[in-house]
Structures are given as C-alpha cells and as structure tokens.
Short mmCIF file of C-alpha atoms and ligand atoms in Angstrom, two decimals:
data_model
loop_
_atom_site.label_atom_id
_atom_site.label_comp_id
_atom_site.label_asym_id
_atom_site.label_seq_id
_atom_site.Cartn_x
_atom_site.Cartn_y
_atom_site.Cartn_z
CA UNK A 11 50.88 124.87 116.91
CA UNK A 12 51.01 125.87 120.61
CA UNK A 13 49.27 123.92 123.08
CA UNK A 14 48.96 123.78 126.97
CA UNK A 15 50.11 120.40 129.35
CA UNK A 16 46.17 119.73 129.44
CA UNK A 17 44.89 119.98 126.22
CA UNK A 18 48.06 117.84 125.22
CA UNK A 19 47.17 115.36 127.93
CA UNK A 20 44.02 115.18 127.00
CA UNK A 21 45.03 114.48 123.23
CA UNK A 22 47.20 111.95 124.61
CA UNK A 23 44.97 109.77 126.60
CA UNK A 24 41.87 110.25 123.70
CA UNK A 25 44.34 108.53 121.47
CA UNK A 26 45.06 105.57 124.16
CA UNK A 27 41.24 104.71 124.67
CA UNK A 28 40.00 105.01 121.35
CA UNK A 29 43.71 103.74 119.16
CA UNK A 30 44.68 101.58 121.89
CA UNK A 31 48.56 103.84 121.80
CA UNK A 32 50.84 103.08 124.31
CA UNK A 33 51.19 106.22 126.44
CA UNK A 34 55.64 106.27 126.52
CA UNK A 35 55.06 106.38 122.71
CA UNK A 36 52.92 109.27 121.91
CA UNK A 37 54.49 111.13 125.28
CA UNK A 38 57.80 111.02 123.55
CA UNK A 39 56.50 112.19 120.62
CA UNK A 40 55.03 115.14 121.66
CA UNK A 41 57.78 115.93 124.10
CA UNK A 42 59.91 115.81 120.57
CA UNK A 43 58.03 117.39 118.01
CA UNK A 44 55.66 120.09 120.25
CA UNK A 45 55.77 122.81 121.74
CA UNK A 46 55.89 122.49 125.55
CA UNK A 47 58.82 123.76 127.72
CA UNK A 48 60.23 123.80 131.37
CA UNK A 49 57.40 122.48 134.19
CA UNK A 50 54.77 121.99 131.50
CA UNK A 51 56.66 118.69 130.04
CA UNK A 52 57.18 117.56 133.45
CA UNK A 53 52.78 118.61 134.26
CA UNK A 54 52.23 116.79 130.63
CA UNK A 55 53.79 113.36 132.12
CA UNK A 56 52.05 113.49 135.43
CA UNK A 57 48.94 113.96 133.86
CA UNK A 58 48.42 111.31 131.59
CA UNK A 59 50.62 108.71 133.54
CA UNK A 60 48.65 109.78 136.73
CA UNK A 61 45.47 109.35 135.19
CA UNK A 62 46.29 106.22 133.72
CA UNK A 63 47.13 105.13 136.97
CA UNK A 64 44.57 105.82 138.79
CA UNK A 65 41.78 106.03 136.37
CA UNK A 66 39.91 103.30 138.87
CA UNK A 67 39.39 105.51 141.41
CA UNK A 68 38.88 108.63 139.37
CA UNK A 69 35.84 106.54 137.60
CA UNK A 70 35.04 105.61 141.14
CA UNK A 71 34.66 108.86 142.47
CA UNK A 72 33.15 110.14 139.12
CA UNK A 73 30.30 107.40 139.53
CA UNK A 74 29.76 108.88 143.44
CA UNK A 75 29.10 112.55 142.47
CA UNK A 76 27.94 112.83 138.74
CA UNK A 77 24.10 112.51 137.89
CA UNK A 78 25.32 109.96 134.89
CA UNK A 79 27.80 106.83 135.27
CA UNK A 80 30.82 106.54 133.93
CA UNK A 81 29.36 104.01 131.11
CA UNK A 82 26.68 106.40 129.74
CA UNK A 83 29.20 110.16 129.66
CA UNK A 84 30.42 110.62 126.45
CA UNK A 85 34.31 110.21 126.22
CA UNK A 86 35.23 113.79 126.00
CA UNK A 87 33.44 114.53 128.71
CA UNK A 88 34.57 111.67 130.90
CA UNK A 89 38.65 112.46 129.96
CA UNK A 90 37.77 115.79 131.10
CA UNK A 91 36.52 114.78 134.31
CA UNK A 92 39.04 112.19 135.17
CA UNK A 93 41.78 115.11 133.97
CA UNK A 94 40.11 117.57 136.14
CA UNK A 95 39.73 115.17 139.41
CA UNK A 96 43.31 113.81 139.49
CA UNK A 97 44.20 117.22 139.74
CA UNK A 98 41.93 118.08 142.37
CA UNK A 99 42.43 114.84 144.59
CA UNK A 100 46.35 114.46 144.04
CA UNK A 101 48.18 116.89 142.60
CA UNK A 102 48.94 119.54 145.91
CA UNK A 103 50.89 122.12 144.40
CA UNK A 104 48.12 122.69 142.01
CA UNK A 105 45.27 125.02 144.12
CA UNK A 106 41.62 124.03 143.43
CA UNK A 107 40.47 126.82 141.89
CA UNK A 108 43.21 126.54 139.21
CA UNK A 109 42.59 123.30 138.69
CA UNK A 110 38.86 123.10 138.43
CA UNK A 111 39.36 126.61 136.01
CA UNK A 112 41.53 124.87 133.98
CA UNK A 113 39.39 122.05 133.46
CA UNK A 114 36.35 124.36 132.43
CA UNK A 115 38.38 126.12 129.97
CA UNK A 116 39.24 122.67 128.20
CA UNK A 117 35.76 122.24 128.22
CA UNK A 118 34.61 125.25 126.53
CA UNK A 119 36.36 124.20 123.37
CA UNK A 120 36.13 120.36 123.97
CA UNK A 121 32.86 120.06 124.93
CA UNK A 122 31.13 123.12 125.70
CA UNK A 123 27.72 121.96 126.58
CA UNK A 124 29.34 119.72 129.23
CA UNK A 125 31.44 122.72 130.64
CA UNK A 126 28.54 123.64 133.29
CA UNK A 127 27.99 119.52 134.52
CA UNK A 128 32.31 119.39 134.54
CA UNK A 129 32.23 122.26 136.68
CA UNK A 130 29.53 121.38 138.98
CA UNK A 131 30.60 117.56 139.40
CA UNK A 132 34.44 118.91 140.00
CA UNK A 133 33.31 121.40 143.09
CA UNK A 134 30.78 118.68 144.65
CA UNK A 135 34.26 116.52 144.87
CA UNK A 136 36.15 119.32 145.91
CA UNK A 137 33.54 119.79 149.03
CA UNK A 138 32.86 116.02 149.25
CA UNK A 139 36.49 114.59 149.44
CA UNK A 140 36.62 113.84 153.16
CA UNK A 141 33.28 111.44 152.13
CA UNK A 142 34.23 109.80 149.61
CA UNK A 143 32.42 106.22 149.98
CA UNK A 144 34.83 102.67 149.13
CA UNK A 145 33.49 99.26 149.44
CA UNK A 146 33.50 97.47 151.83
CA UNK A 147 37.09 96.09 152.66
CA UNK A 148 36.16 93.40 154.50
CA UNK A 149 33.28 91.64 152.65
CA UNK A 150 34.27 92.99 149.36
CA UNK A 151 37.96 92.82 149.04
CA UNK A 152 38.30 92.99 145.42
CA UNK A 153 35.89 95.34 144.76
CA UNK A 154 37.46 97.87 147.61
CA UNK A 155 40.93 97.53 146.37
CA UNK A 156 39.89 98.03 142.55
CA UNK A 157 38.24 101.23 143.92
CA UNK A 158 40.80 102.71 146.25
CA UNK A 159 43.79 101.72 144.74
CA UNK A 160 42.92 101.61 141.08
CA UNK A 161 42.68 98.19 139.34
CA UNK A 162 40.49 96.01 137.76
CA UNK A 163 38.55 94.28 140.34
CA UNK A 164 39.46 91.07 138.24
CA UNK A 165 43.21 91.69 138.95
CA UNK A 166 42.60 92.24 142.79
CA UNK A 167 40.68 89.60 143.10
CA UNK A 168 44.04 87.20 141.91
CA UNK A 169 45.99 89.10 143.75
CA UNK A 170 44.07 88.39 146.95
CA UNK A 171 44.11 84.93 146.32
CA UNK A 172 47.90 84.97 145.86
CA UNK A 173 48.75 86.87 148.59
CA UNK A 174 46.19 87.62 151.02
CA UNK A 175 44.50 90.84 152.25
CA UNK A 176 47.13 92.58 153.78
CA UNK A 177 49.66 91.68 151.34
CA UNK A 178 47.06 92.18 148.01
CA UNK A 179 46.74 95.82 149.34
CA UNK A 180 50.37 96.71 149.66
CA UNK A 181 51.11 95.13 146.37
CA UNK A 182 47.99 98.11 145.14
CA UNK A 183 49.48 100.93 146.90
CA UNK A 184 52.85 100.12 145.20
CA UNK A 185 51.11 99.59 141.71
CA UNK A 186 50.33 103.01 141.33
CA UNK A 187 53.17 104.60 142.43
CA UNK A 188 56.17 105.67 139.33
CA UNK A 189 58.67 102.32 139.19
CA UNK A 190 62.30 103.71 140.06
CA UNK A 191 64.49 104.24 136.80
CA UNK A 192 66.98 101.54 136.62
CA UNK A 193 70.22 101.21 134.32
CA UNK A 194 73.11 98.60 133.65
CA UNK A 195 76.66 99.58 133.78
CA UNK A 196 78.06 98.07 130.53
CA UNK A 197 80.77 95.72 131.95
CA UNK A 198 82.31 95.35 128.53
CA UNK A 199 83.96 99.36 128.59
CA UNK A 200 82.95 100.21 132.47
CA UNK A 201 82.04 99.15 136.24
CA UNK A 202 79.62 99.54 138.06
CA UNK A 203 81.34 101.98 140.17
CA UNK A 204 82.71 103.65 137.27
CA UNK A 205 79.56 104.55 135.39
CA UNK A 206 78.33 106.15 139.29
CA UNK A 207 81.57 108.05 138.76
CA UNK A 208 80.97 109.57 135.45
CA UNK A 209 77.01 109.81 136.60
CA UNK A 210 78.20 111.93 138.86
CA UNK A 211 80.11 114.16 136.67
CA UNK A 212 76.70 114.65 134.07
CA UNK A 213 74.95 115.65 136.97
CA UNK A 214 73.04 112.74 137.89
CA UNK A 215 72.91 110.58 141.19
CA UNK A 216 72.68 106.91 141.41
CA UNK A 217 72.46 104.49 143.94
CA UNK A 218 73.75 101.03 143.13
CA UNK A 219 71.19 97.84 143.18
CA UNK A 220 70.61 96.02 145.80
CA UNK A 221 70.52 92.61 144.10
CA UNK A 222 71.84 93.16 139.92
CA UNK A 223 75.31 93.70 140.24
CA UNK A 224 75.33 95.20 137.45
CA UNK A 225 72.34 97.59 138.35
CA UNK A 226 72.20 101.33 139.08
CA UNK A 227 69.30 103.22 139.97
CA UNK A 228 69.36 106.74 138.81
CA UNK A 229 67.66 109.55 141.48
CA UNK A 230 67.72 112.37 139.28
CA UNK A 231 64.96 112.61 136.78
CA UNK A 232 67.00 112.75 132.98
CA UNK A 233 66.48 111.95 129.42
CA UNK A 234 69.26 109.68 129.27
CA UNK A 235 69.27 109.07 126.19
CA UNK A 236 70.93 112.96 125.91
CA UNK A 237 73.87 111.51 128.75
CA UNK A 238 77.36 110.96 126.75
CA UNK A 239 77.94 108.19 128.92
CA UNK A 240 74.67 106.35 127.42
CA UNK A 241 75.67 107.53 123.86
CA UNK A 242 79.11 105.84 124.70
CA UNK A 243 77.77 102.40 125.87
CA UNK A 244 78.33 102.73 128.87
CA UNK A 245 75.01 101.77 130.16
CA UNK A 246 71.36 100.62 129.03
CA UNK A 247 68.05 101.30 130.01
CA UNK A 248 66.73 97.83 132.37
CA UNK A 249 64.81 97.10 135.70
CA UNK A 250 66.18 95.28 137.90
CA UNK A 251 64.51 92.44 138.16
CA UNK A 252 64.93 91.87 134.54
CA UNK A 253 69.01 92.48 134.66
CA UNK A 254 68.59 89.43 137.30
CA UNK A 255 67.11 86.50 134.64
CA UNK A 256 71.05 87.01 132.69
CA UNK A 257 72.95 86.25 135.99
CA UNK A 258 70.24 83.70 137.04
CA UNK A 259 70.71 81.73 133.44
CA UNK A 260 74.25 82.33 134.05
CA UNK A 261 76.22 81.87 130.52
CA UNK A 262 79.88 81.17 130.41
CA UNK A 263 82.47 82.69 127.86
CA UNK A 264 82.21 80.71 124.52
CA UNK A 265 78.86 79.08 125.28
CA UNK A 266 76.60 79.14 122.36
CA UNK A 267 73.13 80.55 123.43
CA UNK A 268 69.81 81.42 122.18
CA UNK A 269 67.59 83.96 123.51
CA UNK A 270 63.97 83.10 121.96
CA UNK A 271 62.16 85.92 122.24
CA UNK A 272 64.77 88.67 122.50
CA UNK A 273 63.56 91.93 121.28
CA UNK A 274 64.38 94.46 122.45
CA UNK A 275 67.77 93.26 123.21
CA UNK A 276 67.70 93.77 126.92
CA UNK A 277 68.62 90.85 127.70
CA UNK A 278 70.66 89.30 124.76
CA UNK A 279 72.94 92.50 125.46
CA UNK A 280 73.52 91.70 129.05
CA UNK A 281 74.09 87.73 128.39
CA UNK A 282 76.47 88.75 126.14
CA UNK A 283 78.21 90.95 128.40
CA UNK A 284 78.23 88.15 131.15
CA UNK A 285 80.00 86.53 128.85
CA UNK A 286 82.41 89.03 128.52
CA UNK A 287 81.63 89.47 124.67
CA UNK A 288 83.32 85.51 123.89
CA UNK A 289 80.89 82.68 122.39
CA UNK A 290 77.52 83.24 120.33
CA UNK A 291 73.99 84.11 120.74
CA UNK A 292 71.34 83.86 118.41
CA UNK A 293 68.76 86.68 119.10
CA UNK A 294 65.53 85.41 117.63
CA UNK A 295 62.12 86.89 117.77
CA UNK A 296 58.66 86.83 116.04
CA UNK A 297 58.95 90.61 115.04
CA UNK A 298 61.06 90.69 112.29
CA UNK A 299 61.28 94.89 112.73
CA UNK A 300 62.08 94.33 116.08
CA UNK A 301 65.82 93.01 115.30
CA UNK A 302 66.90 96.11 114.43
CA UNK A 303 66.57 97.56 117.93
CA UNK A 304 69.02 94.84 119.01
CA UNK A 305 71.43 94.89 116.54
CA UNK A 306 71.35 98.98 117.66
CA UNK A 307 71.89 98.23 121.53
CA UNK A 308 74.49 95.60 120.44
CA UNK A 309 76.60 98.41 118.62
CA UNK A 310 76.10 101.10 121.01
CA UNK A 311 77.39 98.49 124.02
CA UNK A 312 80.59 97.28 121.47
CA UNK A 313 79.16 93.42 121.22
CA UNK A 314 79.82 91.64 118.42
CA UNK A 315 78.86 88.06 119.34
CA UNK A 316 74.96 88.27 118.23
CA UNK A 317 73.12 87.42 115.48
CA UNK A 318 69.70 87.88 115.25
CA UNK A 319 66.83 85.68 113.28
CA UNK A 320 63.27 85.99 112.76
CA UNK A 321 61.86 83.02 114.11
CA UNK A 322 58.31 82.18 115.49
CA UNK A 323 58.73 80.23 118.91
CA UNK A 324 55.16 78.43 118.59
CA UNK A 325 56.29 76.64 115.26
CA UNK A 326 58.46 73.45 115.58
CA UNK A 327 62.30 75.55 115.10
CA UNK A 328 63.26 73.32 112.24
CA UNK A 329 65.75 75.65 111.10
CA UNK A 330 67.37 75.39 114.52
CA UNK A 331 66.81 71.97 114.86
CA UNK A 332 70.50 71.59 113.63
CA UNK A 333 72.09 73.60 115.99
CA UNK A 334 71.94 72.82 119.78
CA UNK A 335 72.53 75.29 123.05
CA UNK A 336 74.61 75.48 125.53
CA UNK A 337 71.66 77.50 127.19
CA UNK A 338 68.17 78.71 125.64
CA UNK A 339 65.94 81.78 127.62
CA UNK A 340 62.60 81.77 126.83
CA UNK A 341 61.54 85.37 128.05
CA UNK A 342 58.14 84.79 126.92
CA UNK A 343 55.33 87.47 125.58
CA UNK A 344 53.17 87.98 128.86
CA UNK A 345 50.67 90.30 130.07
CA UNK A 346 52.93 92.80 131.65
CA UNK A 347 51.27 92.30 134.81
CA UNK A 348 54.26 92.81 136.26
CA UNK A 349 55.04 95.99 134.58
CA UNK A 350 51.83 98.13 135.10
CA UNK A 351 53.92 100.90 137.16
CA UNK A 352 55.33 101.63 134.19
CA UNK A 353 52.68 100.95 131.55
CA UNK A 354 49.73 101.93 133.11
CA UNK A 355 47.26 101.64 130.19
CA UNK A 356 48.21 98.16 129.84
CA UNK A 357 46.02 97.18 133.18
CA UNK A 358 42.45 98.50 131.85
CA UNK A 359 42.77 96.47 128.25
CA UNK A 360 43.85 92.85 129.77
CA UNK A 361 41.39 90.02 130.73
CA UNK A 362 41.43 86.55 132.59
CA UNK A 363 40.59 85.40 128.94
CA UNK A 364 43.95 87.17 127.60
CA UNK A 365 45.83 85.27 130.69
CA UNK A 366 44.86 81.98 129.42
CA UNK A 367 45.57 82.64 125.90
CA UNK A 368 48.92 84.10 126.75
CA UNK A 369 49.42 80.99 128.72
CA UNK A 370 49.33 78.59 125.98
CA UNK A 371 51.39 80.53 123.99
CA UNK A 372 53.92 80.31 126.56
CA UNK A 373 53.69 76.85 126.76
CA UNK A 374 54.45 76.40 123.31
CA UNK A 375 57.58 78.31 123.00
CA UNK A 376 59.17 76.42 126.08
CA UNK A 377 58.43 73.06 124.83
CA UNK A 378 59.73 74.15 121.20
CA UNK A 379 62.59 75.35 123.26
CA UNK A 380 63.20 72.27 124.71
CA UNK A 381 63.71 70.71 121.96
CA UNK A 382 66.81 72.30 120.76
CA UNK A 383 68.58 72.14 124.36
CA UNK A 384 71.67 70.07 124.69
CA UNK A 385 71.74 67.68 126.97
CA UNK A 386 72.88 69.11 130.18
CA UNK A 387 71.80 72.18 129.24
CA UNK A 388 70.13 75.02 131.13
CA UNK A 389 67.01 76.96 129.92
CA UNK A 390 65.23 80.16 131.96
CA UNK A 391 61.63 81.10 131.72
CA UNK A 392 60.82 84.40 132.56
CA UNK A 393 58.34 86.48 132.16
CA UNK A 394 57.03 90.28 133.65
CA UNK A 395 53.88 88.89 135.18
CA UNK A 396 53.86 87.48 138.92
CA UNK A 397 50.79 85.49 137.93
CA UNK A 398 50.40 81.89 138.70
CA UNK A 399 48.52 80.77 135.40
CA UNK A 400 52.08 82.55 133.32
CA UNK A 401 54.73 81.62 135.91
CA UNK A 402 54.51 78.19 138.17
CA UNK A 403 51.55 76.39 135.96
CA UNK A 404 53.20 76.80 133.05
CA UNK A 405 56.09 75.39 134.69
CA UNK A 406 54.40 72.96 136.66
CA UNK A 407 52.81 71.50 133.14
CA UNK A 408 56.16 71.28 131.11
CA UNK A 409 57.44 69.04 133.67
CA UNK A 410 55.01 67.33 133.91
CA UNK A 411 55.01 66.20 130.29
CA UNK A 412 58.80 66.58 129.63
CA UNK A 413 60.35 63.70 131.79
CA UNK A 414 63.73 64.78 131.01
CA UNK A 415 63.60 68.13 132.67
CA UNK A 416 64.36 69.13 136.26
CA UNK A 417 64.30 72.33 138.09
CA UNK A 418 67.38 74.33 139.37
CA UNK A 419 66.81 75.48 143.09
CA UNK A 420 67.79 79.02 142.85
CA UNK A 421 68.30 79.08 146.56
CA UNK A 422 71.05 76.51 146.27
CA UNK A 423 72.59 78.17 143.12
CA UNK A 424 72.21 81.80 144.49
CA UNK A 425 71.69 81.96 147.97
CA UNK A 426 72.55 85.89 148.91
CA UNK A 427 69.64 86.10 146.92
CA UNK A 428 67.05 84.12 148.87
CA UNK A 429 64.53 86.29 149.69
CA UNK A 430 63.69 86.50 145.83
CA UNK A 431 62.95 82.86 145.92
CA UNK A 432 59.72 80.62 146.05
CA UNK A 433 59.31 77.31 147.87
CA UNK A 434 59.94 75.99 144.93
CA UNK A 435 62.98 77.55 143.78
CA UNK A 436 61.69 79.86 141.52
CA UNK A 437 62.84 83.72 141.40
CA UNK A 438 59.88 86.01 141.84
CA UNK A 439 59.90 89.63 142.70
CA UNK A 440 57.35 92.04 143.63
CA UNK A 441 56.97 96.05 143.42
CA UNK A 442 55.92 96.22 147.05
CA UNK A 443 58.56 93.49 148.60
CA UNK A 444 61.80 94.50 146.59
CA UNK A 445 60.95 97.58 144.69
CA UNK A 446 61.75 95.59 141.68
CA UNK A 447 59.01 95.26 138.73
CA UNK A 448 57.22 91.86 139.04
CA UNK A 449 59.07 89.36 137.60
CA UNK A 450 59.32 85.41 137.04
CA UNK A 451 62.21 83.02 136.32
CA UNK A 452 62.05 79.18 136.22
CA UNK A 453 66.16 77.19 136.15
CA UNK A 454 65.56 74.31 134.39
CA UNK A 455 68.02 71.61 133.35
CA UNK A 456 67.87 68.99 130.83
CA UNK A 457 69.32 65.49 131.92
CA UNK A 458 69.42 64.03 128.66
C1 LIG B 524 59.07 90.24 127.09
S1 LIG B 524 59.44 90.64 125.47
C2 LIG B 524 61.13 90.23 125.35
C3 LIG B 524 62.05 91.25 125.96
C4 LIG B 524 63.50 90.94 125.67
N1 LIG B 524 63.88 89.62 126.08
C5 LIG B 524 64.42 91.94 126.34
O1 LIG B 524 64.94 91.67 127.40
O2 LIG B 524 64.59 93.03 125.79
C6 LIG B 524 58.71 89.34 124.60
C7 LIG B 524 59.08 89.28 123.14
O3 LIG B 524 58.49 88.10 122.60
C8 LIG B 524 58.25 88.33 121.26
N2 LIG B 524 57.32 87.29 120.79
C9 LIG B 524 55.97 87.26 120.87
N3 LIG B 524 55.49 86.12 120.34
C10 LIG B 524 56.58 85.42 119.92
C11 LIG B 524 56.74 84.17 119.26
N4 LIG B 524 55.68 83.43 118.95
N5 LIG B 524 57.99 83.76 118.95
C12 LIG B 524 59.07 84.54 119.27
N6 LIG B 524 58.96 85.73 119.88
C13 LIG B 524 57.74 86.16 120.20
C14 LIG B 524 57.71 89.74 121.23
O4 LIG B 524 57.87 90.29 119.94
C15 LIG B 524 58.55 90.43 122.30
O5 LIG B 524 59.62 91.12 121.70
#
C-alpha cells in the first residue's frame, strides 16, 4: 500500500508511545518493505527522529496555545499536533501553509473531528512564534531547559547539578542535535587511511577521529550497509567514544579476555582487532539471541579468536570460575543517557527510579567480574551514561568494598588524551565538549 512521509511518521511514532518500539527499528523497516522513494525517506527520518527529539518543547508549546493540555488530548490528536508543529517551528524548507495543510489532511482521516482544533491551534503558533513563553531561566533552571531544549525536567535538573548552568545548557542544545556517524577501519584487512581511500572511491567523505585511531567519521549521509567496503570488513558501524574503551583496556596479542556484556559485538570485535586477531575472548552476554549478531560482525571483520557464551553477569560466574583473565570489560546495561542523540525515545521512558535500579545491577556484574580477574589484571567499566549514580559511585563503592582493587590514572596511561579525563582518572566524554556520545570508563587493576 502507498503511503505519504507523514502518515508513515505518524504510524511510526503511534507505535513508539503506545508498543514502546525503538524508532531505528521500525524506520528501517519501513524504509525496507514500503513504499517511499527519493526526499520522502529522507522527510520520513526527520520527522519522527525530530519529533522525538524535541517532543519537550513541541508539548511545551502545545500546552501554550491549545484550549486542552497535553495530558487530557487524545493521542491521535496530540501526534498530529506535535507532527504538524515541528514542521512549522523547524523545518524551513517546508512553507507554512504546506505544512499546516498537510497536517489537516492527516487529520481528516485520523481524526476528523479534531481536524478544525489541529488547524486552529497550528495557525495561533504560526502567528504566535516570536511569543512563545519559557520558564524562567534563572529561578527555574530545570524546568526552562526541559522546555526549550527538550528533556525531562528530571534529567536537567542532574545535569545542572553536574555541570552548572552554562554548561547544563550547552550539553541540551547538543542533545538534540543528529550525533555524527562514526565507523572503524578494520585494522585486521585495512588502515585507517586506506578505508578513507576506498571511501572515497564509493562516493563518500570521511574525516578521520580526532581521538580513536581507528575512527572515521563519515560526512556523506549513506546506508552503509549497501558500501562493498562494509560488506568486505573493512569497517563497522561505532561512535567514537565507544571505539576508545578497547584502546583504553588495552589487550595485548595472546591475552585471554572476557568481554561480559558484549552484544552486539562492538567492542569484542575491536579488542580483538587490537590484538591483531592472536589470543582469546570469550564474548558473553545475558541475551542468548544476541550472540548471533557477534559471531556475524566477527565473520564479516575475518576474526576468529571469539567465542561467545550465554552467561548472566549478576549470578556468581561459576562456570568461569575456572578460567581466569588476562583482562575482563564490563560494558554494563545503562540507561543510554549518553546516547539520547541517537535514540531519542529512550529519554521520555527513563526515571531516577530506573537509574538506581540500573545501578545495582551494575554493581553486581563488576564485583562478579572481579572475581574471575587474575591477579595483576586489568578490568574497564564503561557504560553510555555520563551520570554520576552509573559511572563514579558505582566505582567509588566497588573500591570501597574490594580492598584489592586500584584505579588506573588514565592521564598517566594516555596522556594525548587528557582532556577526556576526570580528576580522578576516569575517561568521560560529552556530546557538547568532544562531539563524542557520552561515555564512561573506569581502569582498574587488581593487586592480588
Ligand atoms: C551496552 S550493551 C553492550 C554493548 C557491547 N559491549 C558492544 O560494544 O557492542 C549492554 C549489554 O549488556 C547485556 N546485559 C544486560 N544485562 C546483563 C547481564 N545481567 N549479564 C550479562 N549481560 C547483560 C545486554 O544484553 C546488552 O547487550
């Protein structure tokens, strides 16, 4: 069946409030299986990642010019709105009275009696956008960040506690903007430079990273999965910041590692390749399906040195207890606080409560971790959240019950990389500071 970029959006982000989808998942889909072609694919992605992002201040401005809140509009209606609005307030090559028709159209079969009230509420905030009314930035922070730059005012208000007004605000404005596409040159069949030079031949322009030597960020917009140097191995899909917890860990040829929570082989692939394919690593994770996507990567990059094992890091790791590392990362299931550029849904459906939870969960993997560490051995923590409660309190707590554990100043160990580094040695990067993803790592060493 035929359908337009809205009504597909639409369909789209229905799904994601009331099924709780993840928006890359059913956008691939129906850039696969439907029906849309040229500009409309590219309109389809704007729309329901731009909503997404900056459903906050859509609700916001919904709440200023509609006779009913947000809370009390029935969904159809309220999609329709936000739909209608980002195209109105951000999308310039789209004129007002195209959008605003479009959005009445929808209506008519979506919701028709609502098409009048869409219409109406759509040209007050056409006329009204120079007055559009924030709070207060100054005596309420959170509440004017959630509103102007689209988060949950829970989420600004850690963020201004973390880093201050000035700094909580730039950290906003770089939250809803797309994160940059990042690969990894596959230094098993390629370098860096290489993979630019064949890049380069496909079509496709890419600057090298900054700080991943292995990184290259790719300018052109491309389904690279279609690329014959990605079928090839060449490279792999991976942000920056997370290309930077392999070199930070660090693994030697013939080391024997494990990677706890490894799916979906990001990581595990590019340890491996640090280790120029010579040693072993057991790729372990709680989703059994999961494997599969690493044991994929694996074969597509030409690495044969990992396993993988179903294994649930909060149980004692009898099964392992036999076998000791070299060096364990524990690249533990987070919030993805870190990651809301690129999974923008994920920010409206987290809580403070989810934080905690998450938290302990954490803290049970690394200690199980610990456990199976040789003596001398190094282990990483990472996860994609910049949040104290997942990142330097964990830490701070499994010192302070496992005597035998230090931590490794990354500023001594990597110091061309110091600006990534806390006072505490601890790698943390930030959207708005390095134009990485948010990110975490904790070095830690185990004297005996
Ligand atoms: C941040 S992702 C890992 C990404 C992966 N390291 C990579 O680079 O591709 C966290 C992983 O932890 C897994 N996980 C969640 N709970 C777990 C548990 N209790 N034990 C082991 N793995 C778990 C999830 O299935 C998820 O794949």
């Amino acid at each position: 069946m035929t359908t337009t970029p809205r009504r597909a959006a639409f369909d789209i982000l229905l799904r994601i409030e009331k099924e709780r989808s993840y928006a890359d998942i059913l956008l691939d889909h129906e850039l696969t299986h439907g029906t849309l072609q040229g500009p409309d694919r590219g309109l389809l992605t704007e729309l329901v990642y731009g909503v997404l992002r900056r459903q906050g201040t859509l609700d916001h401005v919904i709440d200023q010019f509609a006779s009913q809140k947000c809370s009390r509009l029935e969904r159809s209606v309220h999609l329709l709105l936000r739909l209608g609005l980002y195209q109105l307030l951000y999308l310039d090559r789209i004129p007002t009275a195209a959008a605003v028709h479009a959005t009445v159209e929808l209506a008519k079969t979506l919701a028709p009696r609502a098409s009048g009230f869409i219409n109406a509420v759509l040209r007050q905030a056409d006329r009204e956008r120079q007055n559009i009314r924030f709070p207060d930035p100054v005596n309420k922070p959170a509440a004017y960040l959630a509103a102007a730059w689209s988060e949950p005012a829970w989420l600004t208000a850690r963020w201004l506690d973390q880093l201050g007004r000035e700094e909580a605000e730039a950290l906003a404005r770089a939250m809803v903007e797309p994160a940059p596409f990042t690969i990894r040159a596959n230094t098993l069949r390629t370098s860096r430079d290489e993979l630019q030079a064949r890049l380069a031949g496909e079509g496709i322009t890419a600057t090298p990273c900054r700080y991943s030597p292995d990184g290259v960020r790719v300018d052109t917009p491309t389904a690279i999965g279609r690329l014959a140097s990605f079928r090839e191995g060449l490279c792999t899909v991976q942000d920056e910041s997370s290309q930077l917890a392999a070199i930070f860990l660090d693994p030697k040829p013939g080391e024997r590692i494990l990677d706890l929570c490894a799916a979906p082989g990001g990581k595990s692939t590019h340890l491996a390749q640090r280790m120029g394919n010579s040693g072993t690593i057991l790729a372990c994770d709680i989703g059994a399906r999961k494997l599969r996507l690493i044991e994929e990567t694996a074969h597509r990059l030409g690495i044969t040195i990992i396993t993988t094992r179903p294994v649930d890091g909060t149980k004692p790791l009898t099964d392992l207890q036999g076998e000791r590392f070299d060096r364990i990362l524990v690249d533990a299931p987070c919030s993805g606080l870190g990651v809301i550029r690129r999974n923008p849904e994920g920010k409206w459906w987290k809580s403070p409560a989810d934080i905690t939870a998450l938290a302990r969960t954490q803290r049970a993997i690394l200690h199980n971790a610990a456990e199976i560490l040789m003596p001398g051995g190094t282990l990483l923590y990472g996860v994609c959240s910049t949040d104290r409660e997942e990142t330097d309190t964990v830490i701070e707590d499994f010192l302070s019950e496992q005597g035998e554990f230090v931590v490794e100043d990354l500023r001594e160990l990597f110091p061309s990389h110091r600006e990534l580094f806390t006072d505490r040695g601890f790698f943390r990067s930030w959207p708005h500071r390095h134009g990485m993803d948010g990110f975490f790592a904790a070095r830690l060493k185990r004297l005996s």
